[in-house]
Every structure is written in structure tokens, then in C-alpha cells.
Amino acid sequence: VMACSRFVVAPRGHILHSSRLLEALSIGAVPVVVSDGWVLPFEHDLIDWAAVAIRVAEVDAPHVAAILRNVSDEKWCAMRRAGRRAYADVLADPVNSLVRVFETRAGRRGN
């Protein structure tokens, strides 16, 4: 079902993680993150999550269907492409991505 879906709801679990987030990106669906205050992986360094996922406040969870109906085909295609890139470039190999983050931050301090 997920592989045939345009969007996949990815609420955070009991901890600040959801396997559905990565699964959605790996199959080319746009994740719908239903959570308040969840800092997503590599959010401040490598991934522009606004271009990759739709974020919905927990209070707006009952309105997810209406929110998604307002996403144009063009916006969905752009988000899908950005999500596939983020998965391939960053999330498929998180160890290498962590190394990139450390190198980037070390470079900022050295300048």
C-alpha cells in the first residue's frame, strides 16, 4: 500500500523517531510528519525538510486529508524528487552523513 501512495503519514513514535519517515522517502512517497517539536534527521545541516515533507501540528491531525488535498501535483512532484535525493544522498548512509556534518561544522569553526 505504501509503495502506491503519494503521501505516508509518519507520526513520531514513543521516541523521537519513526521508521515510516525513512520508508516513505525510500519508496518515493512524501512523508507527512504529524508532530510538534520533532527535530528531523540532519534538519539543521543537510536536509531542507520543508522541501521534502509536509509537517502538521498535532492539533491539526484531524485535518490531514484536507491539507493533502490542497497539495498541487507540481508541489508533490517537487517534494517527491527532493525526498528521493535526500534519501539517496543522506539517509541511505547515515554514518557517512554524520561524517559530513562533523566536517562541515569543523570547517565553520576553522573559518
Coordinates of C-alpha atoms in Angstrom, one line a residue:
V1 CA 0.0 0.0 0.0
M2 CA 2.8 2.4 0.9
A3 CA 4.5 1.9 -2.5
C4 CA 1.3 3.0 -4.3
S5 CA 0.8 6.0 -2.0
R6 CA 1.7 9.7 -2.8
F7 CA 1.8 10.5 0.9
V8 CA 2.6 8.5 4.0
V9 CA 1.7 9.7 7.5
A10 CA 4.8 9.5 9.7
P11 CA 3.9 10.4 13.3
R12 CA 6.7 10.2 15.7
G13 CA 6.8 7.1 17.9
H14 CA 7.3 6.8 21.6
I15 CA 10.8 8.2 21.0
L16 CA 11.8 10.9 18.5
H17 CA 11.9 8.5 15.6
S18 CA 9.6 6.9 13.1
S19 CA 10.7 4.2 10.7
R20 CA 7.8 5.3 8.4
L21 CA 9.7 8.5 7.7
L22 CA 12.6 6.7 6.1
E23 CA 10.4 4.1 4.5
A24 CA 8.3 6.8 2.8
L25 CA 11.3 8.5 1.4
S26 CA 12.9 5.3 0.2
I27 CA 9.9 4.4 -1.9
G28 CA 9.3 7.9 -3.2
A29 CA 6.3 9.0 -1.2
V30 CA 6.1 12.3 0.6
P31 CA 6.1 11.9 4.4
V32 CA 3.5 13.7 6.4
V33 CA 5.1 14.4 9.8
V34 CA 2.5 14.8 12.5
S35 CA 4.4 16.0 15.5
D36 CA 5.2 19.1 17.5
G37 CA 8.8 19.9 18.1
W38 CA 10.3 16.9 16.3
V39 CA 13.7 17.8 15.0
L40 CA 14.1 15.6 12.0
P41 CA 17.4 13.8 11.0
F42 CA 20.0 16.2 9.7
E43 CA 17.5 19.0 9.8
H44 CA 19.9 21.8 10.6
D45 CA 22.8 20.6 8.4
L46 CA 22.0 18.5 5.3
I47 CA 18.2 18.3 4.6
D48 CA 15.7 21.0 3.9
W49 CA 12.7 19.2 5.4
A50 CA 10.3 21.9 4.2
A51 CA 11.1 20.8 0.6
V52 CA 10.9 17.1 1.5
A53 CA 8.0 16.6 3.9
I54 CA 4.7 18.1 4.9
R55 CA 4.6 19.0 8.6
V56 CA 1.4 19.0 10.5
A57 CA 0.9 20.2 14.1
E58 CA -0.6 17.5 16.4
V59 CA -3.7 19.7 17.0
D60 CA -4.3 19.7 13.2
A61 CA -4.0 15.9 12.8
P62 CA -7.8 15.5 12.2
H63 CA -7.4 17.8 9.1
V64 CA -4.6 15.9 7.4
A65 CA -6.8 14.8 4.5
A66 CA -7.9 18.3 3.8
I67 CA -4.3 19.6 4.0
L68 CA -3.1 17.0 1.5
R69 CA -6.0 17.7 -0.9
N70 CA -4.5 21.2 -1.3
V71 CA -1.1 20.0 -2.4
S72 CA -0.8 20.5 -6.1
D73 CA 0.6 17.9 -8.4
E74 CA 3.6 20.1 -9.2
K75 CA 4.4 20.6 -5.5
W76 CA 4.0 16.9 -4.8
C77 CA 6.4 16.1 -7.7
A78 CA 9.0 18.6 -6.5
M79 CA 8.8 17.2 -2.9
R80 CA 9.0 13.6 -4.2
R81 CA 12.2 14.4 -6.1
A82 CA 13.7 16.3 -3.2
G83 CA 12.8 13.4 -0.9
R84 CA 14.4 10.8 -3.1
R85 CA 17.6 12.9 -3.3
A86 CA 17.6 13.4 0.5
Y87 CA 17.2 9.6 1.0
A88 CA 19.9 8.7 -1.6
D89 CA 22.4 11.4 -0.6
V90 CA 22.0 11.5 3.2
L91 CA 19.6 9.0 4.8
A92 CA 20.6 5.8 3.0
D93 CA 24.1 6.1 4.5
P94 CA 23.7 7.9 7.8
V95 CA 27.2 7.1 9.0
N96 CA 28.8 8.9 6.0
S97 CA 26.3 11.7 6.5
L98 CA 27.3 12.2 10.2
V99 CA 30.9 12.4 9.0
R100 CA 29.8 15.2 6.6
V101 CA 28.1 17.0 9.4
F102 CA 31.2 16.9 11.6
E103 CA 33.4 18.0 8.7
T104 CA 31.1 20.9 7.9
R105 CA 30.8 22.1 11.5
A106 CA 34.6 21.8 12.0
G107 CA 35.1 23.9 8.8
R108 CA 32.8 26.6 10.2
R109 CA 34.8 26.8 13.4
G110 CA 38.1 27.0 11.4
N111 CA 36.9 30.0 9.3

